[in-house]
């Protein structure tokens, strides 16, 4: 069997506390109590805090959960900008529309929690009608994708997986590859899946490469290399 397919459990992500987790801990809330406030499940709260938006059924449900969670924590506009590392502006003038501020909170939190990788996928999905973009190919939601960490950077791997999920692909696994020395990200395909792989490769801006042996054409493998600057 190809070693790319013999993935083992994912490595735990290391680094600074994610912004949403920091906001929760400042309120002295556990994951369970925060989930109850937002009317989400503990798993959904964990996915949001770790930026694993690909675990939600769709990008729309991930955005809705994010709004519910930020509202449940009572995160205001100034705190949202601080969490995202953006400058804090002076208080808005009296009479400014509150709905605009609420929309800004959702957008800023999305950038802070998951990075800037999901939004390009959402914009691409909105601007490119599936029926006309790739004539003759099955819709993306009928294509399974395994996302493998090929560089040792699990945070970046999850961000790429979120981008793929935002394009409406079905993410089956996000785990480590057989090694961590892949020089760049690529989409791998089984015999018969070349066109599907080329579509995803174009969407990600990476090459498509064949896998040896047989397999399911509608199942792609994305091996994530180092983050591109």
Short mmCIF file of N, CA, C and O in Angstrom, two decimals, residues 11-145:
data_model
loop_
_atom_site.label_atom_id
_atom_site.label_comp_id
_atom_site.label_asym_id
_atom_site.label_seq_id
_atom_site.Cartn_x
_atom_site.Cartn_y
_atom_site.Cartn_z
N UNK A 11 -0.54 14.78 15.08
CA UNK A 11 0.25 15.36 16.15
C UNK A 11 -0.55 16.48 16.81
O UNK A 11 -1.32 17.17 16.17
N UNK A 12 -0.35 16.70 18.09
CA UNK A 12 -1.01 17.80 18.76
C UNK A 12 -0.34 19.10 18.35
O UNK A 12 0.86 19.18 18.21
N UNK A 13 -1.16 20.12 18.13
CA UNK A 13 -0.61 21.41 17.74
C UNK A 13 0.02 22.09 18.95
O UNK A 13 -0.48 22.01 20.07
N UNK A 14 1.19 22.72 18.72
CA UNK A 14 1.88 23.44 19.77
C UNK A 14 1.92 24.92 19.41
O UNK A 14 1.87 25.30 18.25
N UNK A 15 2.09 25.76 20.40
CA UNK A 15 2.22 27.18 20.13
C UNK A 15 1.37 28.00 21.07
O UNK A 15 0.98 27.55 22.14
N UNK A 16 1.08 29.23 20.70
CA UNK A 16 0.35 30.14 21.55
C UNK A 16 -1.10 29.71 21.67
O UNK A 16 -1.65 29.02 20.83
N UNK A 17 -1.75 30.19 22.75
CA UNK A 17 -3.15 29.88 22.97
C UNK A 17 -3.99 30.53 21.87
O UNK A 17 -3.84 31.72 21.59
N UNK A 18 -4.87 29.77 21.21
CA UNK A 18 -5.71 30.36 20.15
C UNK A 18 -6.56 31.49 20.71
O UNK A 18 -6.93 31.49 21.90
N UNK A 19 -6.90 32.49 19.89
CA UNK A 19 -7.62 33.67 20.38
C UNK A 19 -8.93 33.35 21.09
O UNK A 19 -9.22 33.90 22.15
N UNK A 20 -9.76 32.48 20.50
CA UNK A 20 -11.05 32.17 21.13
C UNK A 20 -10.86 31.44 22.46
O UNK A 20 -11.62 31.66 23.41
N UNK A 21 -9.88 30.56 22.53
CA UNK A 21 -9.61 29.87 23.79
C UNK A 21 -9.16 30.86 24.85
O UNK A 21 -9.53 30.76 26.04
N UNK A 22 -8.34 31.84 24.45
CA UNK A 22 -7.89 32.86 25.40
C UNK A 22 -9.07 33.68 25.92
O UNK A 22 -9.14 33.99 27.12
N UNK A 23 -10.00 34.01 25.03
CA UNK A 23 -11.19 34.77 25.45
C UNK A 23 -12.03 33.96 26.44
O UNK A 23 -12.55 34.50 27.42
N UNK A 24 -12.16 32.67 26.18
CA UNK A 24 -12.93 31.82 27.10
C UNK A 24 -12.25 31.72 28.47
O UNK A 24 -12.91 31.83 29.51
N UNK A 25 -10.93 31.53 28.47
CA UNK A 25 -10.22 31.36 29.74
C UNK A 25 -10.20 32.64 30.55
O UNK A 25 -10.20 32.60 31.79
N UNK A 26 -10.22 33.80 29.89
CA UNK A 26 -10.31 35.05 30.63
C UNK A 26 -11.62 35.16 31.38
O UNK A 26 -11.72 35.85 32.39
N UNK A 27 -12.63 34.49 30.89
CA UNK A 27 -13.93 34.48 31.56
C UNK A 27 -14.06 33.33 32.55
O UNK A 27 -15.11 33.09 33.09
N UNK A 28 -12.99 32.58 32.70
CA UNK A 28 -12.93 31.44 33.63
C UNK A 28 -14.02 30.43 33.33
O UNK A 28 -14.72 29.91 34.22
N UNK A 29 -14.16 30.12 32.06
CA UNK A 29 -15.15 29.14 31.61
C UNK A 29 -14.45 27.89 31.12
O UNK A 29 -13.39 27.96 30.49
N UNK A 30 -15.03 26.75 31.40
CA UNK A 30 -14.56 25.50 30.80
C UNK A 30 -15.15 25.37 29.40
O UNK A 30 -16.07 26.12 29.02
N UNK A 31 -14.63 24.44 28.64
CA UNK A 31 -15.19 24.20 27.30
C UNK A 31 -16.66 23.83 27.41
O UNK A 31 -17.51 24.29 26.64
N UNK A 32 -16.99 23.01 28.40
CA UNK A 32 -18.38 22.55 28.57
C UNK A 32 -19.31 23.71 28.93
O UNK A 32 -20.42 23.82 28.38
N UNK A 33 -18.88 24.56 29.85
CA UNK A 33 -19.74 25.68 30.25
C UNK A 33 -19.88 26.70 29.12
O UNK A 33 -20.96 27.27 28.92
N UNK A 34 -18.81 26.93 28.37
CA UNK A 34 -18.89 27.85 27.23
C UNK A 34 -19.81 27.28 26.16
O UNK A 34 -20.58 28.02 25.53
N UNK A 35 -19.74 25.98 25.94
CA UNK A 35 -20.62 25.34 24.95
C UNK A 35 -22.09 25.50 25.34
O UNK A 35 -22.95 25.75 24.49
N UNK A 36 -22.36 25.39 26.64
CA UNK A 36 -23.74 25.53 27.11
C UNK A 36 -24.24 26.95 26.88
O UNK A 36 -25.38 27.17 26.47
N UNK A 37 -23.38 27.95 27.12
CA UNK A 37 -23.77 29.34 26.90
C UNK A 37 -24.09 29.61 25.43
O UNK A 37 -25.02 30.34 25.11
N UNK A 38 -23.30 29.02 24.55
CA UNK A 38 -23.48 29.27 23.12
C UNK A 38 -24.45 28.29 22.47
O UNK A 38 -24.72 28.40 21.27
N UNK A 39 -24.92 27.31 23.25
CA UNK A 39 -25.81 26.27 22.72
C UNK A 39 -25.13 25.48 21.60
O UNK A 39 -25.71 25.20 20.55
N UNK A 40 -23.87 25.18 21.83
CA UNK A 40 -23.09 24.33 20.93
C UNK A 40 -22.65 23.10 21.70
O UNK A 40 -22.81 23.01 22.91
N UNK A 41 -22.08 22.14 21.01
CA UNK A 41 -21.51 20.98 21.70
C UNK A 41 -20.06 21.28 22.09
O UNK A 41 -19.41 22.14 21.47
N UNK A 42 -19.53 20.61 23.11
CA UNK A 42 -18.12 20.81 23.46
C UNK A 42 -17.18 20.55 22.30
O UNK A 42 -16.17 21.25 22.14
N UNK A 43 -17.51 19.56 21.47
CA UNK A 43 -16.66 19.29 20.30
C UNK A 43 -16.66 20.49 19.35
O UNK A 43 -15.60 20.87 18.82
N UNK A 44 -17.82 21.08 19.14
CA UNK A 44 -17.89 22.24 18.23
C UNK A 44 -17.08 23.41 18.77
O UNK A 44 -16.43 24.13 18.01
N UNK A 45 -17.13 23.61 20.09
CA UNK A 45 -16.32 24.68 20.70
C UNK A 45 -14.84 24.41 20.48
O UNK A 45 -14.06 25.30 20.13
N UNK A 46 -14.43 23.17 20.68
CA UNK A 46 -13.03 22.80 20.47
C UNK A 46 -12.61 23.03 19.02
O UNK A 46 -11.53 23.54 18.75
N UNK A 47 -13.46 22.65 18.08
CA UNK A 47 -13.14 22.86 16.66
C UNK A 47 -12.95 24.34 16.36
O UNK A 47 -12.03 24.72 15.65
N UNK A 48 -13.83 25.18 16.92
CA UNK A 48 -13.72 26.62 16.68
C UNK A 48 -12.43 27.17 17.28
O UNK A 48 -11.71 27.95 16.64
N UNK A 49 -12.14 26.78 18.51
CA UNK A 49 -10.95 27.31 19.18
C UNK A 49 -9.66 26.87 18.50
O UNK A 49 -8.68 27.61 18.50
N UNK A 50 -9.66 25.70 17.93
CA UNK A 50 -8.45 25.19 17.29
C UNK A 50 -8.40 25.51 15.80
O UNK A 50 -7.47 25.12 15.10
N UNK A 51 -9.43 26.22 15.30
CA UNK A 51 -9.45 26.58 13.88
C UNK A 51 -9.74 25.42 12.96
O UNK A 51 -9.45 25.49 11.76
N UNK A 52 -10.35 24.35 13.48
CA UNK A 52 -10.63 23.17 12.65
C UNK A 52 -12.04 23.28 12.04
O UNK A 52 -12.91 22.46 12.29
N UNK A 53 -12.22 24.32 11.23
CA UNK A 53 -13.54 24.56 10.65
C UNK A 53 -13.97 23.49 9.67
O UNK A 53 -15.15 23.35 9.36
N UNK A 54 -12.99 22.71 9.18
CA UNK A 54 -13.33 21.63 8.25
C UNK A 54 -14.16 20.53 8.90
O UNK A 54 -14.75 19.71 8.20
N UNK A 55 -14.21 20.50 10.24
CA UNK A 55 -14.99 19.47 10.93
C UNK A 55 -16.50 19.73 10.85
O UNK A 55 -17.29 18.82 11.06
N UNK A 56 -16.89 20.97 10.55
CA UNK A 56 -18.31 21.28 10.43
C UNK A 56 -18.84 20.79 9.08
O UNK A 56 -18.09 20.65 8.12
N UNK A 57 -20.14 20.51 9.00
CA UNK A 57 -20.70 19.97 7.76
C UNK A 57 -20.50 20.90 6.56
O UNK A 57 -20.41 20.43 5.43
N UNK A 58 -20.47 22.21 6.78
CA UNK A 58 -20.31 23.16 5.68
C UNK A 58 -19.70 24.44 6.22
O UNK A 58 -19.66 24.66 7.43
N UNK A 59 -19.22 25.28 5.30
CA UNK A 59 -18.67 26.57 5.72
C UNK A 59 -19.74 27.45 6.36
O UNK A 59 -19.45 28.21 7.29
N UNK A 60 -20.98 27.32 5.88
CA UNK A 60 -22.06 28.12 6.45
C UNK A 60 -22.32 27.75 7.90
O UNK A 60 -22.52 28.62 8.76
N UNK A 61 -22.33 26.44 8.21
CA UNK A 61 -22.56 26.02 9.59
C UNK A 61 -21.40 26.42 10.49
O UNK A 61 -21.58 26.74 11.67
N UNK A 62 -20.18 26.44 9.94
CA UNK A 62 -19.02 26.88 10.72
C UNK A 62 -19.14 28.36 11.06
O UNK A 62 -18.87 28.78 12.20
N UNK A 63 -19.55 29.18 10.09
CA UNK A 63 -19.73 30.60 10.34
C UNK A 63 -20.82 30.86 11.36
O UNK A 63 -20.67 31.71 12.25
N UNK A 64 -21.92 30.11 11.26
CA UNK A 64 -23.01 30.28 12.22
C UNK A 64 -22.55 29.90 13.62
O UNK A 64 -22.85 30.61 14.59
N UNK A 65 -21.83 28.78 13.74
CA UNK A 65 -21.32 28.37 15.06
C UNK A 65 -20.37 29.41 15.62
O UNK A 65 -20.37 29.69 16.83
N UNK A 66 -19.55 30.01 14.77
CA UNK A 66 -18.61 31.03 15.21
C UNK A 66 -19.34 32.25 15.76
O UNK A 66 -18.98 32.81 16.80
N UNK A 67 -20.41 32.66 15.08
CA UNK A 67 -21.21 33.79 15.56
C UNK A 67 -21.90 33.46 16.88
O UNK A 67 -21.96 34.29 17.79
N UNK A 68 -22.43 32.25 16.99
CA UNK A 68 -23.08 31.83 18.23
C UNK A 68 -22.08 31.82 19.39
O UNK A 68 -22.39 32.24 20.51
N UNK A 69 -20.88 31.34 19.11
CA UNK A 69 -19.87 31.24 20.17
C UNK A 69 -19.40 32.62 20.62
O UNK A 69 -19.30 32.90 21.82
N UNK A 70 -19.13 33.51 19.67
CA UNK A 70 -18.69 34.85 20.04
C UNK A 70 -19.77 35.60 20.80
O UNK A 70 -19.49 36.33 21.75
N UNK A 71 -21.03 35.39 20.41
CA UNK A 71 -22.15 36.01 21.12
C UNK A 71 -22.29 35.43 22.51
O UNK A 71 -22.51 36.15 23.49
N UNK A 72 -22.16 34.11 22.63
CA UNK A 72 -22.26 33.46 23.93
C UNK A 72 -21.19 33.92 24.91
O UNK A 72 -21.44 34.06 26.11
N UNK A 73 -19.99 34.19 24.40
CA UNK A 73 -18.91 34.68 25.25
C UNK A 73 -19.03 36.17 25.54
O UNK A 73 -18.34 36.69 26.41
N UNK A 74 -19.90 36.85 24.79
CA UNK A 74 -20.06 38.28 24.99
C UNK A 74 -18.87 39.08 24.48
O UNK A 74 -18.50 40.11 25.07
N UNK A 75 -18.27 38.65 23.39
CA UNK A 75 -17.12 39.35 22.83
C UNK A 75 -17.58 40.58 22.07
O UNK A 75 -18.39 40.49 21.16
N UNK A 76 -17.07 41.73 22.46
CA UNK A 76 -17.42 42.98 21.80
C UNK A 76 -16.46 43.31 20.68
O UNK A 76 -15.49 42.59 20.43
N UNK A 77 -16.74 44.42 20.01
CA UNK A 77 -15.95 44.82 18.85
C UNK A 77 -14.49 45.06 19.21
O UNK A 77 -13.57 44.59 18.51
N UNK A 78 -14.23 45.77 20.31
CA UNK A 78 -12.86 46.09 20.68
C UNK A 78 -12.08 44.83 21.04
O UNK A 78 -10.92 44.66 20.64
N UNK A 79 -12.72 43.93 21.78
CA UNK A 79 -12.03 42.69 22.15
C UNK A 79 -11.77 41.83 20.92
O UNK A 79 -10.72 41.18 20.82
N UNK A 80 -12.72 41.81 20.00
CA UNK A 80 -12.54 41.02 18.78
C UNK A 80 -11.33 41.51 17.99
O UNK A 80 -10.53 40.71 17.50
N UNK A 81 -11.17 42.82 17.88
CA UNK A 81 -10.02 43.36 17.16
C UNK A 81 -8.72 43.04 17.90
O UNK A 81 -7.70 42.74 17.27
N UNK A 82 -8.77 43.09 19.21
CA UNK A 82 -7.57 42.78 19.98
C UNK A 82 -7.19 41.31 19.83
O UNK A 82 -6.01 40.96 19.67
N UNK A 83 -8.17 40.42 19.85
CA UNK A 83 -7.90 39.00 19.67
C UNK A 83 -7.29 38.71 18.30
O UNK A 83 -6.46 37.82 18.16
N UNK A 84 -7.73 39.46 17.30
CA UNK A 84 -7.23 39.25 15.94
C UNK A 84 -5.92 39.98 15.68
O UNK A 84 -5.36 39.89 14.58
N UNK A 85 -5.42 40.72 16.68
CA UNK A 85 -4.16 41.43 16.50
C UNK A 85 -4.29 42.67 15.64
O UNK A 85 -3.31 43.12 15.04
N UNK A 86 -5.51 43.24 15.59
CA UNK A 86 -5.75 44.43 14.79
C UNK A 86 -5.77 45.67 15.68
O UNK A 86 -6.04 45.57 16.88
N UNK A 87 -5.49 46.84 15.12
CA UNK A 87 -5.47 48.06 15.94
C UNK A 87 -6.84 48.37 16.50
O UNK A 87 -7.87 48.09 15.89
N UNK A 88 -6.84 48.97 17.70
CA UNK A 88 -8.07 49.36 18.37
C UNK A 88 -8.35 50.81 18.05
O UNK A 88 -7.56 51.70 18.37
N UNK A 89 -9.50 51.08 17.44
CA UNK A 89 -9.87 52.43 17.10
C UNK A 89 -10.70 53.05 18.22
O UNK A 89 -11.17 52.36 19.13
N UNK A 90 -10.88 54.34 18.15
CA UNK A 90 -11.69 55.03 19.15
C UNK A 90 -13.13 54.58 19.04
O UNK A 90 -13.57 54.04 18.02
N UNK A 91 -13.88 54.84 20.11
CA UNK A 91 -15.27 54.39 20.15
C UNK A 91 -16.07 55.01 19.01
O UNK A 91 -15.92 56.20 18.71
N UNK A 92 -16.92 54.24 18.35
CA UNK A 92 -17.72 54.79 17.25
C UNK A 92 -18.59 55.96 17.71
O UNK A 92 -19.00 56.03 18.86
N UNK A 93 -18.87 56.84 16.79
CA UNK A 93 -19.72 57.98 17.11
C UNK A 93 -21.13 57.53 17.44
O UNK A 93 -21.61 56.53 16.95
N UNK A 94 -21.80 58.34 18.28
CA UNK A 94 -23.16 58.01 18.69
C UNK A 94 -24.07 57.95 17.47
O UNK A 94 -24.00 58.77 16.57
N UNK A 95 -24.90 56.95 17.44
CA UNK A 95 -25.83 56.80 16.34
C UNK A 95 -25.34 55.85 15.25
O UNK A 95 -26.07 55.58 14.30
N UNK A 96 -24.09 55.34 15.39
CA UNK A 96 -23.60 54.39 14.37
C UNK A 96 -24.42 53.11 14.45
O UNK A 96 -24.76 52.64 15.53
N UNK A 97 -24.66 52.53 13.33
CA UNK A 97 -25.55 51.36 13.26
C UNK A 97 -24.92 50.17 13.96
O UNK A 97 -23.79 49.76 13.64
N UNK A 98 -25.63 49.56 14.93
CA UNK A 98 -25.08 48.44 15.70
C UNK A 98 -24.92 47.19 14.84
O UNK A 98 -24.04 46.37 15.09
N UNK A 99 -25.77 47.04 13.86
CA UNK A 99 -25.66 45.84 13.04
C UNK A 99 -24.33 45.78 12.30
O UNK A 99 -23.78 44.69 12.07
N UNK A 100 -23.80 46.92 11.90
CA UNK A 100 -22.52 46.94 11.20
C UNK A 100 -21.41 46.43 12.10
O UNK A 100 -20.55 45.64 11.71
N UNK A 101 -21.45 46.86 13.37
CA UNK A 101 -20.45 46.39 14.33
C UNK A 101 -20.54 44.89 14.53
O UNK A 101 -19.53 44.19 14.63
N UNK A 102 -21.78 44.36 14.55
CA UNK A 102 -21.93 42.92 14.72
C UNK A 102 -21.36 42.15 13.56
O UNK A 102 -20.74 41.09 13.74
N UNK A 103 -21.53 42.65 12.35
CA UNK A 103 -20.96 41.98 11.18
C UNK A 103 -19.43 42.01 11.23
O UNK A 103 -18.77 41.04 10.86
N UNK A 104 -18.86 43.11 11.72
CA UNK A 104 -17.41 43.21 11.82
C UNK A 104 -16.87 42.20 12.82
O UNK A 104 -15.80 41.62 12.62
N UNK A 105 -17.59 41.97 13.91
CA UNK A 105 -17.15 41.00 14.91
C UNK A 105 -17.00 39.62 14.29
O UNK A 105 -16.00 38.93 14.46
N UNK A 106 -18.02 39.21 13.51
CA UNK A 106 -17.96 37.89 12.89
C UNK A 106 -16.79 37.76 11.94
O UNK A 106 -16.07 36.76 11.94
N UNK A 107 -16.56 38.80 11.12
CA UNK A 107 -15.47 38.74 10.15
C UNK A 107 -14.12 38.72 10.83
O UNK A 107 -13.22 37.95 10.46
N UNK A 108 -13.94 39.57 11.85
CA UNK A 108 -12.65 39.64 12.54
C UNK A 108 -12.35 38.35 13.28
O UNK A 108 -11.23 37.84 13.26
N UNK A 109 -13.36 37.79 13.95
CA UNK A 109 -13.14 36.54 14.68
C UNK A 109 -12.79 35.40 13.75
O UNK A 109 -11.96 34.54 14.07
N UNK A 110 -13.39 35.37 12.58
CA UNK A 110 -13.07 34.32 11.63
C UNK A 110 -11.61 34.39 11.22
O UNK A 110 -10.92 33.37 11.16
N UNK A 111 -11.11 35.59 10.99
CA UNK A 111 -9.70 35.76 10.62
C UNK A 111 -8.80 35.37 11.77
O UNK A 111 -7.77 34.72 11.59
N UNK A 112 -9.19 35.75 13.00
CA UNK A 112 -8.32 35.47 14.14
C UNK A 112 -8.28 34.01 14.52
O UNK A 112 -7.25 33.50 14.93
N UNK A 113 -9.41 33.32 14.38
CA UNK A 113 -9.47 31.93 14.84
C UNK A 113 -8.92 30.95 13.83
O UNK A 113 -8.27 29.97 14.18
N UNK A 114 -9.17 31.18 12.57
CA UNK A 114 -8.78 30.22 11.55
C UNK A 114 -7.75 30.72 10.57
O UNK A 114 -7.33 29.99 9.69
N UNK A 115 -7.30 31.96 10.71
CA UNK A 115 -6.34 32.51 9.77
C UNK A 115 -7.05 32.97 8.51
O UNK A 115 -8.26 32.90 8.39
N UNK A 116 -6.28 33.43 7.57
CA UNK A 116 -6.85 34.01 6.36
C UNK A 116 -7.00 32.98 5.25
O UNK A 116 -7.03 33.32 4.08
N UNK A 117 -7.13 31.69 5.63
CA UNK A 117 -7.16 30.66 4.60
C UNK A 117 -8.57 30.27 4.18
O UNK A 117 -8.79 29.79 3.09
N UNK A 118 -9.56 30.46 5.09
CA UNK A 118 -10.92 30.04 4.77
C UNK A 118 -11.60 31.03 3.85
O UNK A 118 -12.31 30.66 2.92
N UNK A 119 -11.37 32.33 4.08
CA UNK A 119 -12.09 33.34 3.30
C UNK A 119 -11.85 33.23 1.80
O UNK A 119 -12.81 33.35 1.03
N UNK A 120 -10.59 33.01 1.33
CA UNK A 120 -10.45 32.87 -0.13
C UNK A 120 -11.30 31.75 -0.70
O UNK A 120 -11.85 31.88 -1.79
N UNK A 121 -11.43 30.66 0.04
CA UNK A 121 -12.25 29.56 -0.45
C UNK A 121 -13.72 29.94 -0.50
O UNK A 121 -14.43 29.59 -1.44
N UNK A 122 -14.18 30.69 0.54
CA UNK A 122 -15.57 31.11 0.54
C UNK A 122 -15.85 32.06 -0.62
O UNK A 122 -16.88 31.97 -1.28
N UNK A 123 -14.91 32.98 -0.87
CA UNK A 123 -15.11 33.92 -1.97
C UNK A 123 -15.09 33.21 -3.31
O UNK A 123 -15.87 33.52 -4.21
N UNK A 124 -14.19 32.23 -3.44
CA UNK A 124 -14.12 31.47 -4.69
C UNK A 124 -15.41 30.72 -4.92
O UNK A 124 -15.95 30.69 -6.02
N UNK A 125 -15.92 30.13 -3.84
CA UNK A 125 -17.15 29.35 -3.96
C UNK A 125 -18.32 30.24 -4.36
O UNK A 125 -19.18 29.87 -5.15
N UNK A 126 -18.35 31.47 -3.79
CA UNK A 126 -19.45 32.37 -4.07
C UNK A 126 -19.38 32.93 -5.48
O UNK A 126 -20.41 33.20 -6.11
N UNK A 127 -18.16 33.11 -6.01
CA UNK A 127 -18.02 33.76 -7.29
C UNK A 127 -17.98 32.80 -8.47
O UNK A 127 -18.07 33.21 -9.61
N UNK A 128 -17.83 31.51 -8.20
CA UNK A 128 -17.72 30.53 -9.28
C UNK A 128 -18.85 29.51 -9.16
O UNK A 128 -18.79 28.62 -8.33
N UNK A 129 -19.92 29.63 -9.95
CA UNK A 129 -21.02 28.68 -9.88
C UNK A 129 -20.54 27.27 -10.19
O UNK A 129 -19.89 27.04 -11.22
N UNK A 130 -20.82 26.28 -9.31
CA UNK A 130 -20.33 24.93 -9.53
C UNK A 130 -20.76 24.34 -10.86
O UNK A 130 -20.03 23.58 -11.48
N UNK A 131 -21.94 24.69 -11.32
CA UNK A 131 -22.45 24.08 -12.54
C UNK A 131 -21.67 24.51 -13.77
O UNK A 131 -21.58 23.78 -14.75
N UNK A 132 -21.12 25.74 -13.75
CA UNK A 132 -20.44 26.24 -14.93
C UNK A 132 -18.94 26.19 -14.81
O UNK A 132 -18.23 26.27 -15.81
N UNK A 133 -18.41 26.07 -13.58
CA UNK A 133 -16.97 26.14 -13.40
C UNK A 133 -16.27 24.91 -13.96
O UNK A 133 -15.24 25.02 -14.60
N UNK A 134 -16.81 23.73 -13.71
CA UNK A 134 -16.16 22.49 -14.14
C UNK A 134 -17.21 21.58 -14.77
O UNK A 134 -17.73 20.67 -14.13
N UNK A 135 -17.55 21.83 -16.01
CA UNK A 135 -18.58 21.06 -16.68
C UNK A 135 -18.16 19.60 -16.79
O UNK A 135 -17.03 19.28 -17.12
N UNK A 136 -19.09 18.71 -16.48
CA UNK A 136 -18.85 17.29 -16.63
C UNK A 136 -18.26 16.63 -15.40
O UNK A 136 -18.20 15.39 -15.35
N UNK A 137 -17.83 17.38 -14.40
CA UNK A 137 -17.26 16.80 -13.20
C UNK A 137 -18.30 16.75 -12.10
O UNK A 137 -19.19 17.61 -12.03
N UNK A 138 -18.22 15.75 -11.20
CA UNK A 138 -19.16 15.71 -10.08
C UNK A 138 -18.94 16.90 -9.16
O UNK A 138 -17.84 17.46 -9.11
N UNK A 139 -19.96 17.33 -8.42
CA UNK A 139 -19.79 18.47 -7.51
C UNK A 139 -18.75 18.15 -6.43
O UNK A 139 -18.50 16.98 -6.12
N UNK A 140 -18.17 19.18 -5.87
CA UNK A 140 -17.09 18.98 -4.90
C UNK A 140 -17.55 18.19 -3.68
O UNK A 140 -16.75 17.44 -3.09
N UNK A 141 -18.81 18.33 -3.29
CA UNK A 141 -19.27 17.63 -2.08
C UNK A 141 -19.35 16.12 -2.27
O UNK A 141 -19.54 15.38 -1.29
N UNK A 142 -19.18 15.63 -3.52
CA UNK A 142 -19.12 14.19 -3.76
C UNK A 142 -17.69 13.66 -3.81
O UNK A 142 -17.48 12.48 -4.09
N UNK A 143 -16.74 14.53 -3.56
CA UNK A 143 -15.32 14.15 -3.61
C UNK A 143 -14.75 14.13 -2.19
O UNK A 143 -14.85 15.12 -1.46
N UNK A 144 -14.15 13.00 -1.79
CA UNK A 144 -13.53 12.87 -0.46
C UNK A 144 -12.07 13.30 -0.55
O UNK A 144 -11.39 13.03 -1.54
N UNK A 145 -11.60 13.94 0.50
CA UNK A 145 -10.21 14.41 0.52
C UNK A 145 -9.57 14.05 1.87
O UNK A 145 -10.15 14.32 2.92
#
